[in-house]
Amino acid sequence: MATYSILHFFLLSIALFSVNYSLAATNPPKPHFFSLHVKKDPATNQYYTSVGIGTPRHNMDLVIDLAGQHLWYDCDTGYNSSSYIPVACGSKQCPQSSPCIGCNNFPFKPGCTNDTCGLDVFNPFADSIYSGDMGDDVLFLPQIKVPHYLSACSDSDRFSESFLVGLVKGAKGMLGLARTQLAFQTQLSSLYKLPNKFSLCLPSSNEKGFGNLFVGGVPSQKPLHFTTPLVINPVSTVLPSQKIWVDCEKGYVSSTYKPVRCGSAQCALTGSGARGDCYDGPKPGCNNNTCVNIYDNSISSTATTGEVTQDIFSIKSTDGSNPGKVITVPQLIFTCGGTFMLEGLAHGVNGMAGLGRSKVSLPSQLASAFSFHRKFAICLGSNGVVFFGDSPYVFLPGLEFSKSLTYTPLIKNPVSTASASFSGDASTEYFVGVKGIRINEKAVKLNTKLLSIDKEGRGGTKISTVNPYTVLETSIYNAVVGAFGKALAKVPRVAPVAPFGLCFNSTFLGNTRVGPGVPAIDFVLQKKDVVWRFFGYNSMVRAGSEALCLGFVDGGVNPRTSVVIGGHQIEDTLLQFDLAKSRLGFSGLLLGLRTNSANFNFTSSV
């Protein structure tokens, strides 16, 4: 008999320390873009990022300067690099306007050589220009090791006044993004044949997450989401996310940790062709010649890279009625992430368990490990449950729902909607074909073109465990709110409570087994008689002592997806995602059947 699993699963913590990635020595993979985190200094209101330079690697904070012509840094008395090569006067690398400089009365080292191409160090905060040497050295970025990067290097110890004055405390230089041949983005675009462009998103404060500097392109974006935590080492189950990642910076050491090697079959499953090298190991999360993968936090809409690894994964089995023994997957593939990527997740959560349609999502890996059907079912609520594998799905008092589900096809969006993806990737999220909306059995007039997915991947309807409430494109939202308000015209309204736009006086609305006594909202699917019905329990949200609001949110004009069915609307409804048959099965509201999501038998005698 097949083995199934419930929401409570156990996952080892693995430590991730400082990881730095480099190109392979031969046949280096071409990056699709570069990404650096941007921080804001509250004392100076300057924006800065971090890179590594030289051999051995020297980590440096650099202030970002849109007008800066090149990257410059302080190579003071304590700095040296065996890979530093001074650029000679008159060489092809030396700009024609640059002077030829030398260094006297000081020991020769980076920033102090003779017959060297001069490159000025300009600090706009001190309004001062200092002489510097143009050098060729290794540059370390989060994703890669860049050879032969050209920058200006000057020794601050040679000047009576430091050229670092006015910069962020601890900063060692500036990163220039002007339209010049030696600007940061120009050099990277030229070296890796990327579009010569960059995108800069500055943070208002570090407390709300870092900003980003993208060079050569940007990853795709998707909206914010709502998650449900798991235990013992909790990660959030994320319906659209395609990968599993765990915070590995907590100092946990695992003897069974096994980094995935670059070019291996496991690396190919992740869709990655990038190699990572780390100079602070070897240790979990920091190894050489490893597979590097992009992972994302769909809550904060941030993405970065991490080391792909394997380790033991433990999970409780079930026969569909009762929990069974704990079973293990000896080599589950996941990404080692950083603590900063936990921004926006529930307290105590240590990562994300992607349930999307990818080869390394949790459902796909469990199905492969235990040879059961590629399907899973979720039932969200105050104490919800996730089943991996086939039915039955039994809830107290002995109610089994697998035979009474309504089915609708799962639709593939040909364009990725992930926080980070590569060109040509399809979406791994779950879309369904909503054809129309009815309120109180009456059709709502909509622009039905918005309900279809166009060639650019826009439009359609998807399901998300992360948006707390259903999000509707503005014209659809206005039509639904108007029709719902008309159906309850005799019920007094109260002032709207954000983020909702339509609220009623709850004392004028009765209560039923399926929630407040309001008109049902039907999402019409592939046929007129196939509908997903939302009663008052799922359609209304209490927002005050007497305020009861329609739990749908305005998603704005021209959003990526026209309709996003959110967490509140799918609570206490059993959803089965059959990946092999590409279909979604859904029950009616469990409350109407005298049970709920918490009524799975979580106790075990095993």
Coordinates of C-alpha atoms in Angstrom, one line a residue:
M1 CA 0.0 0.0 0.0
A2 CA 1.2 3.5 -0.8
T3 CA 2.5 5.7 1.9
Y4 CA 1.0 9.2 2.5
S5 CA 2.0 12.1 4.6
I6 CA 0.4 14.8 6.7
L7 CA 1.2 18.4 7.4
H8 CA 3.6 17.7 10.3
F9 CA 7.0 16.8 8.9
F10 CA 10.5 16.9 10.2
L11 CA 13.4 18.5 8.4
L12 CA 17.1 18.7 9.4
S13 CA 18.6 22.1 9.8
I14 CA 21.8 22.5 7.9
A15 CA 24.3 25.4 8.4
L16 CA 25.0 27.8 5.6
F17 CA 27.8 30.3 6.2
S18 CA 29.3 32.8 3.8
V19 CA 29.1 31.4 0.3
N20 CA 30.8 32.9 -2.7
Y21 CA 30.4 31.6 -6.2
S22 CA 32.8 31.5 -9.2
L23 CA 32.9 30.6 -12.8
A24 CA 34.2 27.1 -13.6
A25 CA 37.7 27.1 -14.9
T26 CA 36.6 25.6 -18.2
N27 CA 33.4 26.1 -20.1
P28 CA 32.0 28.6 -17.6
P29 CA 28.2 28.8 -17.6
K30 CA 26.9 32.2 -18.9
P31 CA 24.9 34.0 -16.1
H32 CA 21.6 35.4 -17.2
F33 CA 21.9 38.4 -14.8
F34 CA 23.7 39.5 -11.7
S35 CA 22.0 40.4 -8.5
L36 CA 23.4 42.3 -5.5
H37 CA 21.7 43.3 -2.3
V38 CA 21.5 47.0 -1.6
K39 CA 21.4 48.3 2.0
K40 CA 20.6 51.7 3.4
D41 CA 22.7 53.4 6.1
P42 CA 20.4 55.2 8.5
A43 CA 23.2 57.6 9.7
T44 CA 24.1 58.9 6.2
N45 CA 21.1 57.8 4.1
Q46 CA 23.6 56.4 1.6
Y47 CA 23.0 53.1 -0.3
Y48 CA 25.7 50.5 -0.4
T49 CA 26.3 46.9 -1.5
S50 CA 29.0 44.3 -0.8
V51 CA 31.6 42.6 -3.1
G52 CA 34.9 40.8 -2.7
I53 CA 38.1 41.8 -4.4
G54 CA 41.6 40.2 -4.7
T55 CA 43.4 37.1 -3.6
P56 CA 42.9 36.4 -0.8
R57 CA 39.4 37.7 -1.0
H58 CA 38.8 41.1 0.8
N59 CA 35.1 41.7 1.4
M60 CA 34.2 45.4 1.0
D61 CA 31.1 47.6 1.4
L62 CA 30.9 50.0 -1.5
V63 CA 28.6 53.1 -1.7
I64 CA 26.6 53.1 -4.9
D65 CA 27.1 56.2 -7.1
L66 CA 25.0 56.6 -10.2
A67 CA 27.4 59.3 -11.4
G68 CA 30.5 57.3 -10.6
Q69 CA 32.7 56.4 -13.7
H70 CA 34.2 53.2 -12.2
L71 CA 34.6 51.1 -9.1
W72 CA 37.3 52.4 -6.7
Y73 CA 38.5 51.1 -3.4
D74 CA 41.0 51.7 -0.7
C75 CA 44.1 49.4 -1.0
D76 CA 45.7 50.7 2.2
T77 CA 48.8 49.4 4.0
G78 CA 47.0 46.3 5.2
Y79 CA 45.8 45.3 1.7
N80 CA 47.5 43.0 -0.7
S81 CA 46.5 40.7 -3.5
S82 CA 48.5 38.1 -5.4
S83 CA 46.1 38.3 -8.4
Y84 CA 46.4 42.1 -8.8
I85 CA 47.9 43.2 -12.1
P86 CA 48.6 46.9 -12.6
V87 CA 47.4 48.3 -16.0
A88 CA 50.4 49.7 -17.9
C89 CA 50.4 53.1 -19.4
G90 CA 49.5 53.2 -23.0
S91 CA 47.9 49.7 -23.0
K92 CA 44.6 48.9 -24.7
Q93 CA 42.9 48.8 -21.3
C94 CA 44.2 52.3 -20.3
P95 CA 41.9 55.1 -21.3
Q96 CA 43.6 57.7 -23.6
S97 CA 42.8 60.5 -21.2
S98 CA 44.5 58.8 -18.3
P99 CA 47.9 60.0 -17.0
C100 CA 50.9 57.8 -16.5
I101 CA 51.8 57.7 -12.8
G102 CA 54.4 56.2 -10.5
C103 CA 55.0 55.6 -6.8
N104 CA 58.0 56.8 -4.9
N105 CA 59.1 56.4 -1.3
F106 CA 56.6 53.6 -0.7
P107 CA 56.8 49.8 -1.0
F108 CA 55.4 48.5 -4.3
K109 CA 52.0 46.9 -3.9
P110 CA 48.5 47.3 -5.2
G111 CA 47.9 51.0 -5.6
C112 CA 51.6 51.8 -5.6
T113 CA 53.4 50.8 -8.8
N114 CA 55.4 52.6 -11.6
D115 CA 54.5 53.3 -15.2
T116 CA 50.9 52.6 -14.3
C117 CA 47.7 53.9 -15.9
G118 CA 46.2 56.5 -13.6
L119 CA 42.5 56.3 -12.6
D120 CA 41.2 59.0 -10.3
V121 CA 39.4 58.3 -7.0
F122 CA 36.5 60.8 -6.7
N123 CA 34.5 61.0 -3.5
P124 CA 31.5 63.3 -4.0
F125 CA 30.7 63.4 -0.3
A126 CA 34.2 65.0 0.4
D127 CA 34.2 66.8 -3.0
S128 CA 37.8 65.7 -3.5
I129 CA 39.7 63.9 -6.2
Y130 CA 42.7 61.7 -5.4
S131 CA 45.1 59.8 -7.6
G132 CA 44.8 56.1 -8.0
D133 CA 46.2 53.2 -10.0
M134 CA 44.2 51.3 -12.6
G135 CA 44.3 47.6 -11.7
D136 CA 43.1 44.2 -13.0
D137 CA 42.0 41.8 -10.3
V138 CA 39.4 39.2 -9.3
L139 CA 35.9 40.5 -8.3
F140 CA 33.7 38.3 -6.3
L141 CA 29.9 38.7 -6.6
P142 CA 27.2 36.6 -4.8
Q143 CA 26.7 34.5 -7.9
I144 CA 30.2 34.3 -9.5
K145 CA 33.9 35.0 -9.5
V146 CA 34.7 37.6 -12.2
P147 CA 38.3 37.5 -13.5
H148 CA 40.1 40.6 -14.9
Y149 CA 37.8 43.2 -13.5
L150 CA 39.2 46.8 -14.0
S151 CA 39.0 49.3 -11.1
A152 CA 40.8 52.1 -9.4
C153 CA 42.9 51.4 -6.3
S154 CA 44.5 53.9 -4.0
D155 CA 46.3 53.7 -0.7
S156 CA 44.6 56.0 1.8
D157 CA 47.6 55.8 4.1
R158 CA 49.6 57.9 1.5
F159 CA 47.3 61.0 2.0
S160 CA 47.0 63.3 5.0
E161 CA 43.2 63.1 4.8
S162 CA 41.4 59.9 4.0
F163 CA 39.5 59.8 0.8
L164 CA 36.9 57.7 2.6
V165 CA 35.6 60.7 4.6
G166 CA 31.8 61.1 4.5
L167 CA 31.1 57.5 3.3
V168 CA 29.1 54.9 5.2
K169 CA 31.1 53.8 8.3
G170 CA 33.3 50.8 7.3
A171 CA 32.8 51.4 3.6
K172 CA 36.0 50.9 1.5
G173 CA 35.1 52.7 -1.7
M174 CA 32.4 53.4 -4.3
L175 CA 30.7 51.4 -7.1
G176 CA 30.1 53.6 -10.2
L177 CA 27.1 53.1 -12.5
A178 CA 27.6 56.0 -14.9
R179 CA 27.5 55.6 -18.7
T180 CA 31.2 54.8 -19.1
Q181 CA 33.3 51.9 -20.4
L182 CA 34.6 51.2 -17.0
A183 CA 31.3 51.4 -15.1
F184 CA 30.2 48.3 -13.1
Q185 CA 27.3 47.3 -15.4
T186 CA 29.3 48.0 -18.6
Q187 CA 32.1 45.7 -17.7
L188 CA 29.9 42.9 -16.6
S189 CA 27.7 43.2 -19.6
S190 CA 30.7 43.1 -21.9
L191 CA 32.5 40.2 -20.2
Y192 CA 29.4 38.0 -20.2
K193 CA 27.7 39.3 -23.4
L194 CA 24.6 40.5 -21.5
P195 CA 22.4 43.5 -22.3
N196 CA 24.1 46.6 -21.1
K197 CA 21.4 47.6 -18.6
F198 CA 20.9 47.6 -14.9
S199 CA 17.9 47.9 -12.5
L200 CA 18.2 49.5 -9.1
C201 CA 15.5 49.2 -6.4
L202 CA 16.5 51.1 -3.2
P203 CA 15.2 50.1 0.2
S204 CA 13.5 52.6 2.5
S205 CA 15.2 50.8 5.5
N206 CA 17.0 47.6 6.1
E207 CA 14.2 46.6 8.6
K208 CA 11.8 46.0 5.7
G209 CA 14.3 44.0 3.6
F210 CA 17.1 44.8 1.3
G211 CA 16.9 46.5 -2.1
N212 CA 18.4 45.0 -5.2
L213 CA 20.9 45.9 -8.0
F214 CA 20.3 43.7 -11.1
V215 CA 22.8 43.9 -14.0
G216 CA 22.1 42.4 -17.5
G217 CA 18.4 41.7 -16.8
V218 CA 16.0 41.1 -13.9
P219 CA 14.2 38.0 -12.6
S220 CA 10.4 37.8 -13.2
Q221 CA 8.3 39.1 -10.3
K222 CA 5.2 37.8 -8.7
P223 CA 2.9 39.1 -6.0
L224 CA 3.1 38.8 -2.3
H225 CA 1.7 35.7 -0.6
F226 CA 0.4 34.2 2.6
T227 CA 1.8 31.0 4.1
T228 CA 1.1 28.2 6.5
P229 CA 4.0 27.0 8.8
L230 CA 5.0 23.4 9.4
V231 CA 6.8 21.8 12.3
I232 CA 9.2 20.6 13.9
N233 CA 11.8 22.6 12.0
P234 CA 9.0 24.6 10.3
V235 CA 9.0 25.7 6.8
S236 CA 6.1 27.4 5.0
T237 CA 4.1 25.4 2.5
V238 CA 3.9 27.6 -0.6
L239 CA 1.5 26.4 -3.3
P240 CA 3.1 28.1 -6.3
S241 CA 6.7 27.9 -5.3
Q242 CA 8.8 25.3 -7.2
K243 CA 11.7 24.6 -4.8
I244 CA 12.4 23.7 -1.2
W245 CA 14.8 25.9 0.7
V246 CA 15.9 26.1 4.3
D247 CA 17.8 28.7 6.3
C248 CA 21.2 27.2 6.9
E249 CA 22.8 30.0 8.9
K250 CA 21.8 28.8 12.3
G251 CA 25.0 26.9 13.0
Y252 CA 23.6 23.4 12.5
V253 CA 26.1 20.8 11.4
S254 CA 24.8 17.6 9.7
S255 CA 27.0 14.5 9.2
T256 CA 24.7 13.4 6.4
Y257 CA 24.8 16.7 4.4
K258 CA 25.9 16.1 0.8
P259 CA 26.4 19.1 -1.5
V260 CA 25.1 18.5 -5.1
R261 CA 27.9 18.7 -7.6
C262 CA 27.9 21.0 -10.6
G263 CA 26.9 19.0 -13.7
S264 CA 25.3 16.1 -11.8
A265 CA 21.9 14.6 -12.6
Q266 CA 20.6 16.1 -9.4
C267 CA 21.8 19.6 -10.5
A268 CA 20.1 19.1 -13.8
L269 CA 16.8 18.4 -12.0
T270 CA 16.9 21.9 -10.5
G271 CA 17.3 23.5 -14.0
S272 CA 20.6 25.1 -12.9
G273 CA 23.8 25.2 -15.0
A274 CA 25.7 27.4 -12.6
R275 CA 28.7 26.3 -10.5
G276 CA 29.6 27.6 -7.1
D277 CA 32.9 27.8 -5.2
C278 CA 33.3 28.9 -1.6
Y279 CA 36.4 30.1 0.1
D280 CA 35.2 29.9 3.7
G281 CA 34.8 26.1 3.8
P282 CA 34.4 23.3 3.3
K283 CA 31.3 23.1 5.5
P284 CA 27.6 22.8 5.0
G285 CA 26.5 25.5 2.5
C286 CA 30.0 26.4 1.6
N287 CA 31.8 23.9 -0.7
N288 CA 33.6 24.0 -4.1
N289 CA 32.4 22.8 -7.5
T290 CA 28.8 22.7 -6.2
C291 CA 25.4 23.3 -8.0
V292 CA 24.2 26.8 -7.5
N293 CA 20.5 27.6 -7.8
I294 CA 18.2 30.6 -7.6
Y295 CA 15.6 30.4 -4.9
D296 CA 13.0 33.0 -3.8
N297 CA 10.8 34.2 -0.9
S298 CA 7.4 34.9 -2.5
I299 CA 6.4 36.8 0.6
S300 CA 9.0 39.5 0.2
S301 CA 9.4 39.0 -3.6
T302 CA 13.1 38.6 -3.2
A303 CA 15.4 36.1 -4.8
T304 CA 19.0 35.1 -4.5
T305 CA 21.3 32.1 -5.0
G306 CA 22.3 29.3 -2.7
E307 CA 24.1 25.9 -2.7
V308 CA 22.0 23.0 -3.8
T309 CA 22.3 20.1 -1.4
Q310 CA 20.9 16.7 -0.2
D311 CA 20.2 15.5 3.3
I312 CA 17.9 13.2 5.2
F313 CA 14.2 14.3 5.3
S314 CA 11.8 12.8 7.8
I315 CA 8.0 12.8 7.6
K316 CA 5.0 11.1 9.2
S317 CA 3.1 8.6 7.1
T318 CA -0.7 8.1 7.2
D319 CA -3.3 5.6 5.9
G320 CA -5.6 8.6 5.3
S321 CA -7.3 8.2 8.7
N322 CA -4.6 8.1 11.3
P323 CA -0.9 9.1 11.5
G324 CA 1.6 6.3 11.1
K325 CA 5.3 5.8 11.7
V326 CA 7.9 8.4 10.7
I327 CA 9.6 7.6 7.4
T328 CA 12.7 9.1 5.8
V329 CA 13.9 10.2 2.4
P330 CA 17.7 9.7 2.5
Q331 CA 18.6 12.3 -0.1
L332 CA 16.0 15.1 -0.5
I333 CA 17.2 17.9 -2.8
F334 CA 16.9 21.4 -1.4
T335 CA 18.6 24.7 -1.5
C336 CA 20.7 26.1 1.5
G337 CA 19.4 29.6 2.1
G338 CA 20.4 32.6 4.2
T339 CA 18.6 34.0 7.3
F340 CA 17.9 37.3 5.5
M341 CA 15.6 35.4 3.1
L342 CA 13.2 34.7 6.0
E343 CA 11.9 38.3 5.8
G344 CA 8.1 38.3 6.0
L345 CA 7.6 34.7 7.0
A346 CA 5.7 33.6 10.1
H347 CA 7.6 33.6 13.4
G348 CA 9.7 30.5 13.9
V349 CA 9.5 29.4 10.2
N350 CA 12.9 28.4 8.7
G351 CA 12.2 28.1 5.0
M352 CA 9.7 27.3 2.3
A353 CA 8.5 23.9 1.0
G354 CA 7.5 24.5 -2.6
L355 CA 4.4 22.6 -3.8
G356 CA 4.6 23.9 -7.4
R357 CA 4.8 21.8 -10.6
S358 CA 8.6 21.2 -10.8
K359 CA 10.9 18.2 -10.6
V360 CA 12.3 19.3 -7.2
S361 CA 9.1 20.4 -5.5
L362 CA 8.2 18.5 -2.4
P363 CA 5.3 16.5 -4.0
S364 CA 7.4 15.5 -7.0
Q365 CA 10.4 14.3 -4.8
L366 CA 8.1 12.3 -2.4
A367 CA 6.3 10.7 -5.3
S368 CA 9.6 9.7 -6.8
A369 CA 11.0 8.4 -3.5
F370 CA 8.0 6.2 -2.6
S371 CA 6.6 5.4 -6.1
F372 CA 3.1 6.8 -5.4
H373 CA 0.9 9.0 -7.6
R374 CA 2.0 12.5 -8.3
K375 CA -0.7 14.2 -6.4
F376 CA -1.2 16.0 -3.1
A377 CA -4.1 17.5 -1.2
I378 CA -4.3 20.4 1.2
C379 CA -6.9 21.6 3.6
L380 CA -6.1 24.9 5.3
G381 CA -7.4 26.3 8.5
S382 CA -6.4 27.0 12.1
N383 CA -4.8 23.5 12.2
G384 CA -4.7 22.2 8.6
V385 CA -3.3 19.2 6.9
V386 CA -1.4 18.3 3.7
F387 CA -1.6 14.8 2.2
F388 CA 1.1 13.6 -0.3
G389 CA 0.1 10.6 -2.5
D390 CA -3.3 9.1 -3.1
S391 CA -6.5 9.1 -1.1
P392 CA -8.4 8.4 1.2
Y393 CA -8.9 11.7 3.0
V394 CA -10.8 10.9 6.2
F395 CA -11.9 13.6 8.7
L396 CA -13.7 13.1 12.0
P397 CA -16.4 11.8 12.4
G398 CA -15.4 9.2 9.8
L399 CA -16.1 11.4 6.7
E400 CA -14.1 10.4 3.5
F401 CA -14.0 12.9 0.7
S402 CA -12.0 11.5 -2.1
K403 CA -15.1 10.1 -3.9
S404 CA -17.1 13.3 -3.8
L405 CA -14.6 15.8 -5.2
T406 CA -15.5 18.1 -8.2
Y407 CA -12.8 18.3 -10.8
T408 CA -11.6 21.0 -13.2
P409 CA -8.5 21.0 -15.4
L410 CA -5.2 22.6 -14.3
I411 CA -4.0 25.0 -16.9
K412 CA -0.4 25.7 -17.7
N413 CA 0.8 29.3 -18.1
P414 CA 3.6 29.2 -20.7
V415 CA 5.4 32.2 -19.0
S416 CA 7.0 32.0 -15.6
T417 CA 5.3 33.9 -12.8
A418 CA 8.1 33.1 -10.3
S419 CA 10.1 35.7 -8.3
A420 CA 13.2 34.6 -10.2
S421 CA 13.3 32.7 -13.5
F422 CA 15.1 32.3 -16.8
S423 CA 13.7 33.4 -20.2
G424 CA 11.5 30.7 -21.7
D425 CA 10.6 29.1 -18.3
A426 CA 6.9 28.2 -17.9
S427 CA 5.0 28.9 -14.7
T428 CA 4.9 26.2 -12.1
E429 CA 1.9 27.8 -10.4
Y430 CA -1.6 26.3 -10.5
F431 CA -4.0 28.0 -12.9
V432 CA -7.7 27.0 -13.4
G433 CA -10.1 28.1 -16.1
V434 CA -12.7 30.4 -14.5
K435 CA -15.1 31.4 -17.2
G436 CA -17.4 33.7 -15.3
I437 CA -18.6 34.8 -11.8
R438 CA -22.2 34.5 -10.4
I439 CA -23.6 36.2 -7.3
N440 CA -26.8 34.9 -5.9
E441 CA -27.2 32.8 -9.1
K442 CA -26.9 35.9 -11.3
A443 CA -24.0 36.4 -13.8
V444 CA -21.7 39.3 -13.1
K445 CA -20.9 41.3 -16.3
L446 CA -17.1 41.0 -16.8
N447 CA -14.5 41.5 -19.5
T448 CA -14.0 37.8 -20.0
K449 CA -10.8 38.3 -22.0
L450 CA -9.1 39.0 -18.7
L451 CA -10.0 35.5 -17.6
S452 CA -7.8 33.9 -20.3
I453 CA -4.0 33.8 -20.3
D454 CA -2.5 35.7 -23.2
K455 CA 0.7 34.9 -25.0
E456 CA 2.7 37.0 -22.5
G457 CA 1.4 35.0 -19.6
R458 CA -0.9 37.7 -18.3
G459 CA -4.5 37.1 -17.1
G460 CA -6.2 34.0 -16.0
T461 CA -6.9 32.6 -12.5
K462 CA -4.5 31.0 -10.1
I463 CA -4.6 29.5 -6.6
S464 CA -2.2 30.8 -4.0
T465 CA -1.8 29.7 -0.3
V466 CA 0.0 33.0 0.1
N467 CA -2.3 35.8 -0.7
P468 CA -4.5 36.1 2.4
Y469 CA -7.5 37.1 0.3
T470 CA -8.6 36.7 -3.2
V471 CA -7.2 39.5 -5.5
L472 CA -9.2 40.7 -8.5
E473 CA -8.2 43.0 -11.4
T474 CA -9.8 46.4 -10.9
S475 CA -12.6 46.1 -13.4
I476 CA -13.5 42.6 -12.2
Y477 CA -13.3 43.8 -8.6
N478 CA -15.6 46.7 -9.2
A479 CA -18.1 44.5 -11.0
V480 CA -18.1 41.9 -8.1
V481 CA -18.4 44.6 -5.4
G482 CA -21.2 46.3 -7.3
A483 CA -23.2 43.1 -7.8
F484 CA -22.6 41.9 -4.2
G485 CA -23.6 45.3 -2.8
K486 CA -26.7 45.3 -4.9
A487 CA -27.7 41.9 -3.6
L488 CA -27.4 43.2 0.0
A489 CA -28.9 46.6 -0.8
K490 CA -31.2 46.4 2.3
V491 CA -28.3 45.8 4.7
P492 CA -26.7 48.9 6.2
R493 CA -23.1 49.6 5.3
V494 CA -20.3 50.8 7.5
A495 CA -17.0 52.5 6.5
P496 CA -14.7 50.3 4.6
V497 CA -11.8 48.8 6.6
A498 CA -8.5 48.4 4.6
P499 CA -7.7 46.4 2.5
F500 CA -11.4 45.8 1.8
G501 CA -13.7 48.1 -0.1
L502 CA -17.2 46.9 0.9
C503 CA -18.3 46.4 4.6
F504 CA -21.7 45.9 6.2
N505 CA -23.1 46.2 9.7
S506 CA -22.8 42.6 11.0
T507 CA -25.7 43.0 13.4
F508 CA -28.1 43.0 10.4
L509 CA -26.7 39.7 9.0
G510 CA -27.7 36.4 10.4
N511 CA -25.4 33.4 10.9
T512 CA -25.6 29.9 9.3
R513 CA -23.6 26.7 9.4
V514 CA -21.6 28.0 6.4
G515 CA -21.0 31.5 7.8
P516 CA -22.7 34.8 7.6
G517 CA -26.0 34.8 5.8
V518 CA -24.9 36.5 2.5
P519 CA -25.4 35.6 -1.2
A520 CA -23.1 32.8 -2.5
I521 CA -20.4 33.7 -4.9
D522 CA -19.8 31.1 -7.7
F523 CA -16.7 30.9 -9.9
V524 CA -18.0 29.2 -13.0
L525 CA -15.5 26.7 -14.5
Q526 CA -15.3 24.6 -17.7
K527 CA -19.1 24.1 -17.7
K528 CA -22.0 26.2 -16.4
D529 CA -22.9 23.5 -14.0
V530 CA -19.3 23.1 -12.7
V531 CA -18.9 25.9 -10.1
W532 CA -16.6 26.6 -7.1
R533 CA -19.0 28.1 -4.5
F534 CA -17.9 30.5 -1.8
F535 CA -20.4 30.8 1.1
G536 CA -20.2 33.5 3.8
Y537 CA -17.6 31.7 5.7
N538 CA -15.1 32.1 2.9
S539 CA -16.4 35.3 1.3
M540 CA -16.7 37.5 4.4
V541 CA -14.1 38.8 6.9
R542 CA -14.8 40.3 10.3
A543 CA -12.9 43.6 10.5
G544 CA -14.3 45.1 13.8
S545 CA -17.0 44.6 16.4
E546 CA -19.7 45.4 13.9
A547 CA -17.9 45.4 10.5
L548 CA -18.2 42.5 8.2
C549 CA -16.4 43.0 4.9
L550 CA -16.4 41.2 1.6
G551 CA -13.0 39.5 1.6
F552 CA -11.9 40.4 -1.9
V553 CA -9.1 42.9 -2.7
D554 CA -8.5 45.3 -5.6
G555 CA -5.4 44.1 -7.5
G556 CA -5.1 47.2 -9.7
V557 CA -5.2 47.7 -13.4
N558 CA -3.2 45.2 -15.6
P559 CA -1.9 42.9 -12.9
R560 CA 0.1 39.8 -13.9
T561 CA -2.8 37.5 -13.0
S562 CA -6.4 38.7 -13.2
V563 CA -7.8 36.5 -10.4
V564 CA -5.7 35.1 -7.5
I565 CA -7.8 32.9 -5.2
G566 CA -6.3 33.5 -1.8
G567 CA -6.0 31.7 1.5
H568 CA -9.2 32.8 3.2
Q569 CA -11.3 31.6 0.3
I570 CA -9.9 28.1 0.4
E571 CA -9.9 27.5 4.1
D572 CA -11.8 24.4 5.3
T573 CA -12.0 23.2 1.7
L574 CA -10.2 20.1 0.6
L575 CA -8.1 20.7 -2.6
Q576 CA -6.5 17.8 -4.4
F577 CA -3.8 18.6 -7.0
D578 CA -3.5 15.7 -9.4
L579 CA -0.3 16.5 -11.2
A580 CA -0.3 13.3 -13.4
K581 CA -3.8 14.0 -14.7
S582 CA -3.3 17.8 -14.5
R583 CA -6.6 18.4 -12.7
L584 CA -7.8 20.0 -9.5
G585 CA -10.3 18.3 -7.3
F586 CA -12.2 20.4 -4.7
S587 CA -14.8 19.6 -2.0
G588 CA -17.6 21.8 -0.8
L589 CA -17.0 23.8 2.4
L590 CA -16.4 21.2 5.1
L591 CA -18.4 23.2 7.6
G592 CA -21.5 22.4 5.6
L593 CA -20.7 18.7 6.1
R594 CA -20.2 19.1 9.9
T595 CA -16.4 18.9 9.9
N596 CA -13.4 21.1 9.3
S597 CA -9.7 21.1 8.6
A598 CA -8.7 20.5 12.2
N599 CA -10.8 17.3 12.3
F600 CA -8.1 15.0 10.9
N601 CA -6.9 12.6 13.6
F602 CA -3.5 14.0 14.4
T603 CA -3.0 11.7 17.4
S604 CA -0.9 8.6 16.9
S605 CA -0.2 5.4 18.8
V606 CA 2.8 4.5 16.6

